[in-house]
Coordinates of C-alpha atoms and ligand atoms in Angstrom, one line a residue:
M1 CA 147.2 117.5 45.4
T2 CA 149.4 119.7 47.5
T3 CA 153.1 118.1 48.2
K4 CA 154.3 122.1 49.4
P5 CA 152.9 124.4 51.9
S6 CA 150.1 125.8 50.6
S7 CA 148.9 129.3 52.4
H8 CA 145.8 130.3 52.9
E9 CA 143.9 133.5 54.6
F10 CA 141.2 132.9 57.0
Q11 CA 138.0 133.7 55.8
A12 CA 136.8 137.5 57.2
E13 CA 134.8 136.9 60.0
T14 CA 137.5 134.0 60.5
K15 CA 139.8 136.9 61.3
Q16 CA 137.5 138.8 63.3
V17 CA 136.8 136.1 65.6
L18 CA 139.9 135.5 66.2
D19 CA 140.9 138.9 67.0
I20 CA 138.8 138.8 69.6
V21 CA 139.5 135.1 71.2
V22 CA 143.0 136.8 70.7
N23 CA 142.4 140.0 72.7
S24 CA 142.3 137.8 75.8
L25 CA 137.8 138.7 75.5
Y26 CA 137.8 134.7 77.7
K27 CA 139.0 135.3 81.3
D28 CA 139.0 131.9 82.2
K29 CA 141.6 130.5 79.3
E30 CA 141.8 127.5 80.5
I31 CA 138.4 126.5 78.8
F32 CA 140.5 125.7 75.7
V33 CA 141.6 122.7 76.7
R34 CA 138.4 121.7 77.7
E35 CA 137.2 123.0 73.8
L36 CA 140.6 120.6 72.0
V37 CA 139.0 117.5 74.3
S38 CA 135.3 117.9 72.8
N39 CA 137.2 118.3 69.6
A40 CA 138.4 115.1 69.8
S41 CA 135.6 113.9 71.8
D42 CA 133.0 114.7 68.5
A43 CA 135.6 113.0 65.9
L44 CA 135.8 110.0 67.8
E45 CA 131.9 110.3 68.9
K46 CA 131.4 110.1 64.5
L47 CA 133.6 108.0 64.1
R48 CA 131.9 105.7 66.4
R49 CA 129.2 105.6 63.5
L50 CA 131.1 105.6 61.0
Q51 CA 132.7 102.2 62.0
L52 CA 128.9 100.5 62.2
T53 CA 128.3 101.2 58.6
E54 CA 131.6 101.5 56.2
K55 CA 133.7 98.6 56.4
E56 CA 136.7 100.5 55.2
V57 CA 138.3 102.7 57.5
G58 CA 141.0 103.3 57.8
D59 CA 144.1 102.8 60.7
D60 CA 141.0 99.8 61.8
N61 CA 143.3 98.6 64.6
L62 CA 144.0 102.2 66.3
E63 CA 141.8 102.2 70.0
L64 CA 139.0 105.1 70.3
E65 CA 141.4 106.7 72.6
I66 CA 141.9 111.1 73.7
N67 CA 145.8 111.3 74.1
V68 CA 147.4 114.2 75.9
S69 CA 150.9 114.8 76.7
T70 CA 152.4 118.0 78.5
D71 CA 156.4 119.1 77.6
D72 CA 157.4 121.0 80.2
T73 CA 160.3 122.0 78.7
K74 CA 159.6 122.6 75.0
N75 CA 156.5 124.3 76.5
Q76 CA 154.2 122.4 74.9
L77 CA 150.8 120.7 75.0
I78 CA 149.1 118.0 72.6
I79 CA 145.5 116.5 72.2
Q80 CA 145.9 113.7 70.0
D81 CA 142.6 111.4 68.8
F82 CA 142.1 108.8 66.2
G83 CA 138.5 110.4 65.0
I84 CA 137.9 111.0 62.0
G85 CA 140.5 113.1 60.9
M86 CA 140.8 116.0 58.8
D87 CA 141.7 115.9 54.7
E88 CA 142.9 118.9 52.9
E89 CA 139.0 120.8 52.1
E90 CA 137.7 120.3 55.5
L91 CA 140.9 121.8 57.1
V92 CA 139.6 124.4 55.2
Q93 CA 136.3 124.5 55.8
N94 CA 136.6 123.7 59.1
L95 CA 139.8 125.6 60.8
G96 CA 140.0 128.5 58.0
T97 CA 135.9 129.1 57.9
I98 CA 133.8 130.1 60.0
A99 CA 130.3 126.7 59.5
H100 CA 129.4 126.8 62.2
S101 CA 126.1 128.1 63.8
G102 CA 127.5 129.3 67.4
S103 CA 130.5 131.2 65.7
K104 CA 128.0 133.0 62.9
D105 CA 125.4 133.2 65.6
F106 CA 128.6 135.2 67.4
I107 CA 129.7 136.6 64.6
E108 CA 125.5 138.0 63.4
A109 CA 125.6 139.3 67.0
L110 CA 129.0 142.1 67.0
K111 CA 127.4 143.2 63.6
S112 CA 124.3 143.9 65.0
D113 CA 126.2 145.4 68.3
G114 CA 129.4 145.8 67.7
E115 CA 129.7 147.8 71.4
K116 CA 129.5 145.4 73.7
N117 CA 132.0 142.8 72.2
D118 CA 133.0 141.9 75.4
A119 CA 129.8 140.7 76.8
L120 CA 128.9 138.9 74.3
I121 CA 132.0 136.6 74.0
G122 CA 130.6 134.3 76.4
K123 CA 127.6 134.0 74.9
F124 CA 129.4 131.6 72.5
G125 CA 131.1 129.1 71.1
V126 CA 134.1 130.0 69.8
G127 CA 135.6 126.3 69.7
F128 CA 139.0 126.0 68.0
Y129 CA 140.1 129.3 68.0
S130 CA 140.5 129.4 71.7
V131 CA 142.9 127.5 71.5
F132 CA 144.9 130.9 70.3
M133 CA 144.4 132.8 72.9
V134 CA 147.3 130.2 75.1
A135 CA 149.1 129.6 71.4
D136 CA 151.6 131.3 69.8
K137 CA 151.9 128.4 67.3
V138 CA 149.1 125.5 66.9
Q139 CA 149.9 122.8 64.4
V140 CA 146.9 120.0 63.4
F141 CA 148.6 117.3 62.3
T142 CA 146.3 115.0 60.5
K143 CA 144.0 112.0 58.4
N144 CA 140.8 111.3 57.5
W145 CA 139.2 108.2 58.1
K146 CA 139.3 106.6 55.0
K147 CA 142.2 103.9 54.0
E148 CA 143.8 106.3 51.1
A149 CA 143.8 108.9 53.0
S150 CA 147.2 111.8 52.7
G151 CA 147.8 113.3 55.8
Y152 CA 148.8 117.0 56.1
C153 CA 150.1 119.0 58.6
W154 CA 147.3 122.2 59.1
E155 CA 150.0 125.5 61.0
S156 CA 149.0 128.9 62.3
D157 CA 150.1 131.7 64.9
G158 CA 146.2 133.0 64.6
S159 CA 147.1 136.1 63.1
G160 CA 145.0 135.8 59.5
T161 CA 147.2 133.2 57.7
Y162 CA 147.4 129.5 57.9
Q163 CA 149.0 127.0 56.2
I164 CA 148.6 123.3 54.7
E165 CA 151.0 120.8 54.3
E166 CA 151.1 117.7 53.4
V167 CA 152.9 114.8 55.3
E168 CA 153.8 111.5 55.3
G169 CA 153.9 108.5 58.0
Q170 CA 150.4 110.3 59.5
R171 CA 147.8 108.0 61.8
R172 CA 143.9 108.6 61.3
G173 CA 142.7 111.6 63.5
A174 CA 143.9 114.4 64.5
K175 CA 146.9 115.3 67.0
I176 CA 147.2 118.7 67.5
I177 CA 150.1 120.5 68.7
I178 CA 150.8 123.6 71.0
N179 CA 153.3 125.6 71.3
L180 CA 152.1 128.0 74.7
K181 CA 153.0 131.9 74.7
D182 CA 155.7 131.9 77.5
D183 CA 152.5 133.5 79.6
F184 CA 150.6 130.5 79.7
S185 CA 153.6 128.3 80.3
E186 CA 151.0 126.2 83.1
F187 CA 149.4 124.9 80.7
A188 CA 152.3 122.6 79.6
K189 CA 152.6 121.5 83.2
E190 CA 150.7 117.8 83.6
D191 CA 149.1 118.7 87.6
R192 CA 147.2 121.6 86.0
I193 CA 146.3 120.0 83.0
K194 CA 145.4 117.5 85.5
E195 CA 142.7 119.8 87.0
I196 CA 141.5 120.5 84.4
I197 CA 140.7 117.4 82.8
K198 CA 139.0 116.3 85.9
K199 CA 137.2 119.0 85.8
Y200 CA 135.5 119.5 82.6
S201 CA 135.9 115.9 81.2
A202 CA 135.7 113.6 84.0
F203 CA 132.4 112.0 81.8
V204 CA 133.3 112.1 78.4
Q205 CA 133.0 108.7 77.5
F206 CA 135.9 107.8 75.6
P207 CA 139.3 107.4 77.9
V208 CA 141.5 110.1 77.8
S209 CA 145.1 109.6 79.7
L210 CA 147.2 112.4 80.1
N211 CA 151.1 111.3 79.6
G212 CA 150.2 108.0 79.6
E213 CA 147.5 107.7 82.2
K214 CA 144.5 107.6 82.4
V215 CA 142.7 110.8 84.0
N216 CA 139.1 110.2 83.2
T217 CA 137.2 107.8 85.4
V218 CA 133.5 107.5 85.0
D219 CA 131.4 107.1 81.6
A220 CA 128.5 109.7 80.2
I221 CA 125.8 106.7 81.9
W222 CA 123.4 109.4 81.0
M223 CA 123.7 108.6 77.6
R224 CA 123.2 104.7 77.7
S225 CA 119.5 103.1 77.5
K226 CA 118.2 102.8 80.3
K227 CA 118.0 99.4 79.9
D228 CA 121.8 98.8 79.6
I229 CA 123.0 100.4 83.2
T230 CA 122.3 98.7 86.5
D231 CA 121.0 99.7 89.8
E232 CA 124.3 99.6 91.0
E233 CA 125.8 101.6 87.8
Y234 CA 123.5 104.1 88.6
E235 CA 124.5 104.2 92.8
E236 CA 128.1 104.4 91.4
F237 CA 127.2 107.4 89.2
Y238 CA 125.1 109.0 91.9
K239 CA 127.7 108.8 95.3
F240 CA 130.4 109.7 92.7
Q241 CA 128.4 112.9 91.4
S242 CA 127.1 114.2 94.8
N243 CA 130.0 112.3 97.6
D244 CA 126.8 111.2 99.2
Y245 CA 128.3 107.6 101.4
E246 CA 124.1 106.4 101.0
A247 CA 122.0 105.7 97.8
P248 CA 119.4 108.2 96.8
L249 CA 115.9 107.8 97.6
M250 CA 114.6 108.0 93.9
R251 CA 116.1 108.6 90.0
M252 CA 114.6 109.5 87.3
H253 CA 116.6 109.2 83.8
F254 CA 114.9 110.6 81.0
S255 CA 115.2 111.5 77.6
A256 CA 113.6 114.1 75.1
D257 CA 114.4 115.1 71.3
A258 CA 111.7 117.7 71.2
P259 CA 111.3 120.6 72.3
L260 CA 115.1 120.9 73.5
E261 CA 116.9 117.4 72.9
I262 CA 117.6 116.4 76.4
N263 CA 119.5 113.5 78.1
S264 CA 119.1 113.9 82.1
L265 CA 119.7 111.9 85.3
L266 CA 119.0 112.8 88.1
F267 CA 119.1 112.3 91.6
V268 CA 116.5 112.5 94.9
P269 CA 119.1 112.4 98.3
K270 CA 118.0 109.8 101.2
R271 CA 118.4 112.6 103.0
N272 CA 116.7 116.3 103.7
M273 CA 120.0 118.2 105.1
E274 CA 118.3 121.4 104.9
K275 CA 116.0 119.9 107.8
M276 CA 118.9 118.7 110.3
G277 CA 120.0 122.4 110.4
L278 CA 122.8 121.6 109.0
F279 CA 123.4 124.1 106.1
R280 CA 120.9 124.9 102.4
N281 CA 121.3 122.6 99.8
E282 CA 123.3 123.2 97.0
N283 CA 121.9 122.2 93.9
K284 CA 124.2 119.8 92.5
V285 CA 122.7 119.4 88.9
A286 CA 125.9 119.4 86.1
L287 CA 125.1 121.1 82.6
H288 CA 127.2 119.0 80.0
C289 CA 127.7 119.5 76.8
R290 CA 127.2 116.5 74.7
K291 CA 129.5 114.6 78.0
V292 CA 131.4 117.9 78.0
L293 CA 131.0 119.5 81.5
I294 CA 129.5 123.3 80.8
E295 CA 128.7 124.0 84.3
A296 CA 128.7 121.7 87.3
E297 CA 126.6 123.7 89.4
P298 CA 125.2 126.1 86.9
K299 CA 122.4 128.2 88.8
S300 CA 119.4 128.8 87.1
L301 CA 119.5 125.0 85.7
F302 CA 116.6 124.4 88.4
P303 CA 113.7 126.5 90.3
E304 CA 115.5 127.1 94.1
W305 CA 112.7 124.8 95.3
L306 CA 114.4 122.6 93.4
R307 CA 118.0 121.9 95.3
F308 CA 117.9 119.0 96.6
L309 CA 118.7 117.8 93.0
K310 CA 121.8 116.3 91.8
G311 CA 122.6 114.6 88.3
V312 CA 123.5 115.3 85.3
V313 CA 121.8 117.7 82.9
D314 CA 123.0 116.7 79.0
S315 CA 122.0 118.9 76.0
S316 CA 123.6 118.9 73.2
D317 CA 121.7 122.6 72.2
L318 CA 123.8 124.3 74.6
P319 CA 126.9 126.2 72.9
L320 CA 129.9 124.9 74.2
N321 CA 131.3 128.3 75.8
V322 CA 128.6 129.8 77.5
S323 CA 130.3 131.8 80.7
R324 CA 129.0 131.9 83.8
E325 CA 127.5 135.4 83.8
T326 CA 125.8 134.6 80.3
M327 CA 124.5 131.6 81.3
Q328 CA 122.6 132.9 84.2
D329 CA 120.1 135.2 81.5
S330 CA 120.1 132.5 78.6
E331 CA 116.7 131.9 77.7
L332 CA 117.8 128.4 76.9
L333 CA 118.6 127.6 80.0
R334 CA 115.2 129.1 80.7
K335 CA 113.5 126.9 78.4
L336 CA 115.9 123.8 80.0
N337 CA 114.8 124.6 83.4
Q338 CA 111.0 124.7 82.3
V339 CA 111.0 121.5 80.8
L340 CA 112.6 120.0 83.1
T341 CA 110.6 121.1 86.4
K342 CA 108.1 120.1 84.4
R343 CA 108.7 116.8 83.3
F344 CA 110.5 116.2 87.1
L345 CA 107.8 116.8 88.6
R346 CA 104.7 114.7 86.5
F347 CA 107.8 112.1 87.7
L348 CA 106.8 112.5 91.5
N349 CA 103.8 112.9 90.9
E350 CA 103.9 108.7 88.8
Q351 CA 105.9 107.7 91.9
S352 CA 103.2 109.1 94.3
H353 CA 100.9 106.6 92.3
K354 CA 103.8 104.0 91.6
E355 CA 106.0 103.6 94.7
E356 CA 103.7 105.3 97.8
E357 CA 106.5 104.3 100.5
T358 CA 109.4 106.4 98.8
Y359 CA 107.0 109.2 97.7
L360 CA 105.9 109.4 101.5
A361 CA 109.7 109.3 102.2
F362 CA 110.2 111.7 99.8
W363 CA 107.5 113.5 101.5
N364 CA 108.8 113.3 104.5
E365 CA 112.2 115.1 103.9
F366 CA 111.0 117.6 100.5
G367 CA 107.7 118.4 101.3
V368 CA 108.5 121.4 102.8
L369 CA 110.7 121.8 100.1
I370 CA 107.7 121.2 97.8
K371 CA 105.6 123.8 100.2
E372 CA 107.6 126.6 99.2
G373 CA 107.8 126.1 95.0
A374 CA 103.7 125.6 96.0
A375 CA 103.8 129.1 97.8
T376 CA 106.1 131.1 95.6
D377 CA 105.9 129.6 92.1
F378 CA 102.9 130.4 90.6
T379 CA 104.1 129.0 87.8
Y380 CA 103.6 124.8 88.6
K381 CA 100.7 126.2 90.7
E382 CA 99.0 123.2 89.8
D383 CA 102.1 120.4 89.8
L384 CA 102.3 121.2 92.6
A385 CA 99.4 121.1 94.2
K386 CA 98.8 117.4 93.5
L387 CA 102.4 116.5 95.1
L388 CA 100.8 118.0 98.4
R389 CA 100.2 115.8 101.2
F390 CA 97.8 116.3 104.7
E391 CA 96.5 114.6 107.4
S392 CA 92.5 114.5 106.7
T393 CA 89.3 114.0 109.2
A394 CA 88.8 111.1 106.8
L395 CA 92.2 109.0 107.7
D396 CA 93.8 108.0 111.1
A397 CA 95.8 109.8 112.8
G398 CA 99.1 109.6 111.0
K399 CA 97.8 109.1 108.2
L400 CA 98.4 111.4 104.4
T401 CA 96.4 112.2 101.8
G402 CA 97.0 114.2 98.5
L403 CA 94.3 116.8 96.9
D404 CA 93.2 114.2 94.0
N405 CA 92.4 111.6 96.5
Y406 CA 90.4 114.5 98.9
M407 CA 88.3 115.4 95.5
D408 CA 87.6 111.6 95.4
R409 CA 86.1 111.1 98.2
M410 CA 84.0 114.5 97.9
A411 CA 80.6 114.6 98.0
S412 CA 79.5 115.9 94.2
D413 CA 77.9 119.0 95.5
Q414 CA 80.2 119.8 97.9
E415 CA 81.8 123.0 96.4
E416 CA 85.1 123.9 98.5
I417 CA 88.2 121.9 99.2
L418 CA 88.6 122.2 103.4
F419 CA 91.2 122.7 105.5
L420 CA 91.6 123.7 109.5
F421 CA 95.1 125.3 110.7
G422 CA 96.3 124.3 114.4
K423 CA 99.3 123.4 116.5
S424 CA 98.7 120.1 116.0
R425 CA 96.0 117.7 115.4
E426 CA 95.0 117.2 118.7
S427 CA 94.7 121.2 118.8
I428 CA 92.4 121.4 115.9
E429 CA 89.9 118.1 117.1
A430 CA 89.9 120.0 120.4
G431 CA 88.5 123.6 118.5
P432 CA 84.8 124.7 117.9
Y433 CA 84.8 124.6 114.1
L434 CA 85.5 120.7 113.4
E435 CA 82.4 119.7 114.8
A436 CA 79.6 121.7 112.9
L437 CA 81.8 119.8 109.1
K438 CA 81.7 116.9 111.6
A439 CA 77.9 117.0 111.7
R440 CA 77.6 117.5 108.0
G441 CA 79.9 114.9 107.1
L442 CA 82.1 117.1 105.6
E443 CA 86.5 116.2 105.1
V444 CA 89.2 118.3 106.6
L445 CA 92.7 118.4 106.0
L446 CA 94.6 119.3 108.9
C447 CA 97.2 121.5 108.4
T448 CA 99.7 121.4 111.5
E449 CA 102.9 123.5 109.8
P450 CA 103.5 127.4 109.7
V451 CA 103.8 127.2 106.5
D452 CA 101.1 125.7 105.4
E453 CA 98.1 128.2 105.8
Y454 CA 100.1 130.6 103.7
V455 CA 100.5 127.4 100.7
M456 CA 96.5 127.1 101.0
Q457 CA 96.3 130.9 100.8
T458 CA 98.8 131.1 97.6
I459 CA 97.1 127.9 95.4
R460 CA 93.3 128.4 96.3
E461 CA 91.8 126.8 93.6
Y462 CA 92.8 123.4 92.8
K463 CA 91.2 121.9 89.9
E464 CA 88.6 124.6 89.9
K465 CA 87.4 123.9 93.6
K466 CA 88.0 127.0 96.1
I467 CA 90.9 126.0 99.0
L468 CA 89.3 127.5 101.9
S469 CA 89.3 127.2 105.8
A470 CA 87.0 125.8 107.5
D471 CA 86.6 129.1 109.5
S472 CA 86.4 131.3 106.8
D473 CA 82.7 132.6 106.6
E474 CA 83.3 131.8 102.8
V475 CA 82.3 128.1 103.0
K476 CA 78.6 128.2 103.2
L477 CA 77.0 125.4 105.9
E478 CA 74.0 123.6 104.1
K479 CA 71.0 123.6 107.5
I480 CA 70.9 120.8 109.0
D481 CA 68.1 119.0 110.9
Q482 CA 69.7 119.7 115.1
D483 CA 67.9 118.6 118.3
E484 CA 64.9 120.9 118.1
E485 CA 64.9 120.5 122.0
G486 CA 66.6 121.9 124.0
E487 CA 66.7 125.5 124.9
S488 CA 67.4 128.0 122.1
L489 CA 67.7 131.9 122.9
G490 CA 64.5 133.7 120.2
K491 CA 65.0 135.6 117.4
K492 CA 65.0 138.8 119.3
E493 CA 66.9 138.0 122.1
I494 CA 69.6 136.8 119.7
K495 CA 69.8 140.0 117.9
A496 CA 69.9 142.1 120.9
L497 CA 72.8 139.9 122.2
C498 CA 74.3 140.3 118.8
K499 CA 74.0 144.3 119.3
W500 CA 75.3 144.0 122.8
L501 CA 77.7 141.7 122.2
K502 CA 79.8 144.1 119.2
E503 CA 79.1 147.0 121.0
S504 CA 81.2 145.7 124.2
L505 CA 83.9 144.1 122.3
V506 CA 84.0 147.0 119.9
D507 CA 87.6 147.1 118.6
K508 CA 88.7 143.7 118.9
V509 CA 85.6 142.7 116.5
S510 CA 83.6 143.8 112.8
D511 CA 80.7 141.7 113.3
V512 CA 79.1 139.5 115.6
E513 CA 76.4 136.7 114.3
T514 CA 74.8 133.6 115.3
G515 CA 75.4 130.4 112.5
D516 CA 75.4 127.5 112.1
R517 CA 78.4 126.1 112.8
L518 CA 78.2 125.9 116.0
I519 CA 76.8 122.8 117.6
D520 CA 78.3 122.4 121.1
S521 CA 80.8 124.8 121.9
P522 CA 79.6 128.3 122.9
V523 CA 81.3 130.9 120.7
C524 CA 83.7 130.5 117.5
I525 CA 85.9 133.2 115.0
V526 CA 85.1 133.1 111.6
G527 CA 86.8 134.8 108.6
G528 CA 86.2 135.5 105.6
D529 CA 90.0 134.9 103.5
A530 CA 90.3 138.3 102.3
M531 CA 92.3 140.6 104.6
G532 CA 90.4 140.7 108.1
G533 CA 89.8 137.1 107.9
A534 CA 91.0 134.4 110.4
S535 CA 93.1 133.0 108.0
A536 CA 95.0 136.1 106.7
R537 CA 95.9 137.4 110.2
R538 CA 97.2 134.1 111.3
V539 CA 99.6 134.4 108.2
M540 CA 100.6 137.9 109.1
K541 CA 100.9 137.1 112.1
M542 CA 103.4 134.0 111.1
M543 CA 105.6 136.2 108.8
Q544 CA 105.6 138.8 111.8
G545 CA 108.0 136.6 113.4
P546 CA 107.0 135.4 117.6
E547 CA 107.1 139.5 118.3
G548 CA 104.1 140.4 115.7
G549 CA 103.6 144.4 115.2
M550 CA 104.5 144.9 112.5
P551 CA 104.6 148.7 112.8
G552 CA 102.0 150.2 110.4
M553 CA 99.4 147.7 109.7
P554 CA 96.5 147.3 112.2
A555 CA 95.5 143.3 113.0
P556 CA 92.5 142.7 110.9
S557 CA 89.0 142.4 112.8
V558 CA 87.6 139.5 113.1
K559 CA 84.2 138.1 113.5
L560 CA 82.8 135.8 116.3
Q561 CA 80.1 133.4 115.4
I562 CA 77.7 132.6 119.1
N563 CA 75.5 129.8 120.2
P564 CA 72.3 130.7 121.1
K565 CA 71.8 127.0 122.4
N566 CA 74.4 126.9 124.5
S567 CA 74.1 127.5 128.3
I568 CA 77.2 130.1 129.0
I569 CA 75.8 132.9 125.6
R570 CA 71.9 132.1 127.5
G571 CA 73.1 132.6 131.1
L572 CA 75.5 136.0 129.1
Y573 CA 71.9 137.6 127.5
E574 CA 70.4 137.3 131.2
L575 CA 73.4 138.2 132.6
K576 CA 73.8 141.8 130.4
D577 CA 70.9 143.6 132.2
K578 CA 71.8 142.5 135.3
D579 CA 75.3 143.1 136.3
E580 CA 77.1 144.5 133.0
P581 CA 80.7 144.9 134.3
T582 CA 80.8 140.7 134.5
A583 CA 78.8 140.2 131.7
K584 CA 81.5 142.8 130.2
L585 CA 84.0 140.7 131.6
V586 CA 82.4 136.8 130.3
A587 CA 82.6 138.2 126.5
N588 CA 85.7 139.6 126.7
Q589 CA 86.5 136.3 127.9
L590 CA 85.1 134.3 125.7
L591 CA 86.0 136.6 122.6
D592 CA 89.4 135.3 124.3
N593 CA 88.7 131.9 123.7
A594 CA 87.5 131.7 120.2
L595 CA 90.9 133.5 119.1
A596 CA 92.4 131.0 121.1
S597 CA 91.1 128.1 119.5
A598 CA 91.7 130.1 116.9
N599 CA 95.5 130.1 117.0
L600 CA 94.9 134.4 117.3
L601 CA 95.2 135.4 120.6
D602 CA 98.6 137.1 120.4
D603 CA 99.3 138.1 124.0
P604 CA 97.5 135.7 126.6
R605 CA 98.5 138.0 129.7
E606 CA 95.1 140.4 129.7
M607 CA 93.4 137.1 129.7
I608 CA 95.0 135.3 132.2
A609 CA 94.6 138.8 134.9
R610 CA 90.8 138.5 133.2
S611 CA 90.3 135.2 134.5
Y612 CA 91.8 135.9 138.0
Q613 CA 88.8 138.4 138.3
A614 CA 86.4 135.9 136.9
L615 CA 87.8 133.1 139.7
E616 CA 87.6 135.8 142.3
K617 CA 84.3 136.7 141.6
I618 CA 83.0 132.7 141.6
T619 CA 84.9 132.8 144.7
A620 CA 83.5 135.5 146.2
N621 CA 80.5 134.5 146.3
Ligands
ADP1 P1 132.7 122.9 66.8 O1 132.5 121.9 67.4 O2 131.7 124.1 67.5 O3 132.1 122.9 65.3 P2 135.0 124.2 66.5 O4 135.5 125.4 66.6 O5 135.4 123.8 67.9 O6 133.8 124.3 66.3 O7 135.4 123.4 65.4 C1 135.5 123.0 64.4 C2 135.3 122.4 63.4 O8 137.1 121.8 63.5 C3 134.5 120.9 63.9 O9 133.6 121.3 64.0 C4 135.5 119.7 63.2 O10 134.6 120.0 62.1 C5 136.7 120.7 63.0 N1 137.8 119.7 64.2 C6 138.5 120.3 65.4 N2 139.0 119.5 65.8 C7 139.0 118.0 64.8 C8 139.8 116.3 65.3 N3 140.3 116.9 66.3 N4 139.1 116.4 64.4 C9 138.0 116.0 63.4 N5 137.9 117.3 62.8 C10 138.1 118.2 64.0
MG2 MG1 134.1 122.2 69.1

């Protein structure tokens, strides 16, 4: 047993770490407070677990708390906990050598890549040693939790050696007295420390007091078991965390052990601020490691399109000291991102079944961001597609459906999921496309937001069914018994008319044909989904904005379909031989009408001028 101070050398690797740390590789000096508070919290947590199994715990009357005090005149900061403490051997083991994995990895990385120390430092936790960035002397007074344990003082200036001495009158736990370097006297100031503790340790599960006053307010609710938490507690936490005055719309509290250990509590706010055009949502999901804050608003914890989420993610797999920069490209963060995103999308899907009304409220606010994801993120294509909602010809106006429900209603031989895009439900219903689909009993999803068509083009497929714009010529419509009565152009006449139209509308259409698409209307536009199709052209128009015309990009041409039964078409057949100039006028007007119905008419001025010409002819007769 030691009675006199014994002197020890730091293990070689420890010296290496100390050297780097002390030579100020960390820019944020203040993180040492977080490290020490986190160690204190760990020690308390270990003690709490011990108390469950051990009867004989020393100083059993002590509170499980962390006491921080500042001494301005002595230029000291003291952090004390009543945790498990350390005996002599543990002091050597824990503070004299590098046992914990973070620093080991750090050393390994240093060895293999000695050049880039600066970049490496932030990647690994060096925990306790960070105190030597700001201290010229550190004393750890400690006593192990066992009843018969003696107290010790560990002391070092961080240069290469440390001393251990047995001391009397020590209480359980650890008390770390930090003698600050002159340059860092700020850390002996109450206000400064308060700010740091509030920032990093607000959710430490044990009370933290500063100079006798409690500093942390909210406990780590996300680490608790769901059944012990009331709705009010969740709500209060949400408000605290997100600075929202309203209760959240949804919450997801979940834990996982594999592939990563995660405890997370996520909230969806009631309102999408972005939608109101106020500002861009900022993801406010704090990243914690065992209740200690790592970063309040990590940038890449979730994909961009989930930027409305609030809450906390806690993973004990994270190293405590990850710098902002290295966080961005950390493999672990990517993994976390994936697991959480998948899980959250699954949650949304569950909600859409269990809490349909809430889900629809969500969709109403944040659907636009889900669409953003569907249009930009292939990783979650299917999960996102599942969440989309549209109006449909099978439902009353205002009611929404998803792709799964659409598929449930599909006839067994229907090959494709069909949608039509238009400015509104009314405008799609008034257009020429629905009639043929209706006649065949096909359901069509009604897309009315500019981004919808782009989303559909990106997804392209859902559960092995193609998603097609109903005006695409890929959509093959089966023959139906149309009313055989009524006049129609004959085969030869149709062929001649198509040929004439194609020549008359050269540069404007790629082809003219008849099809089964039209029942009442005279003409419509059809297009493939590939470049050249009507759908692609609309998407391009959308990306170009209202001005249109991207230089160097020719407008994809379109296919015109005619209805040989329609009286205008029949009339046109006659007219082309009798009065070709007027027939051309009609042909151009028909094309523009079809383009307008397909939301493709770029500039109506020409059409208006032409319609005046037509009116003139009518009134002159
Ligand atoms: P880590 O916390 O990642 O293990 P640290 O360098 O922060 O690494 O601490 C090293 C070790 O020192 C800890 O694992 C713990 O065993 C011991 N230790 C540090 N602070 C305390 C404390 N306040 N009470 C008890 N043990 C402590
Ligand atoms: Mg630590």
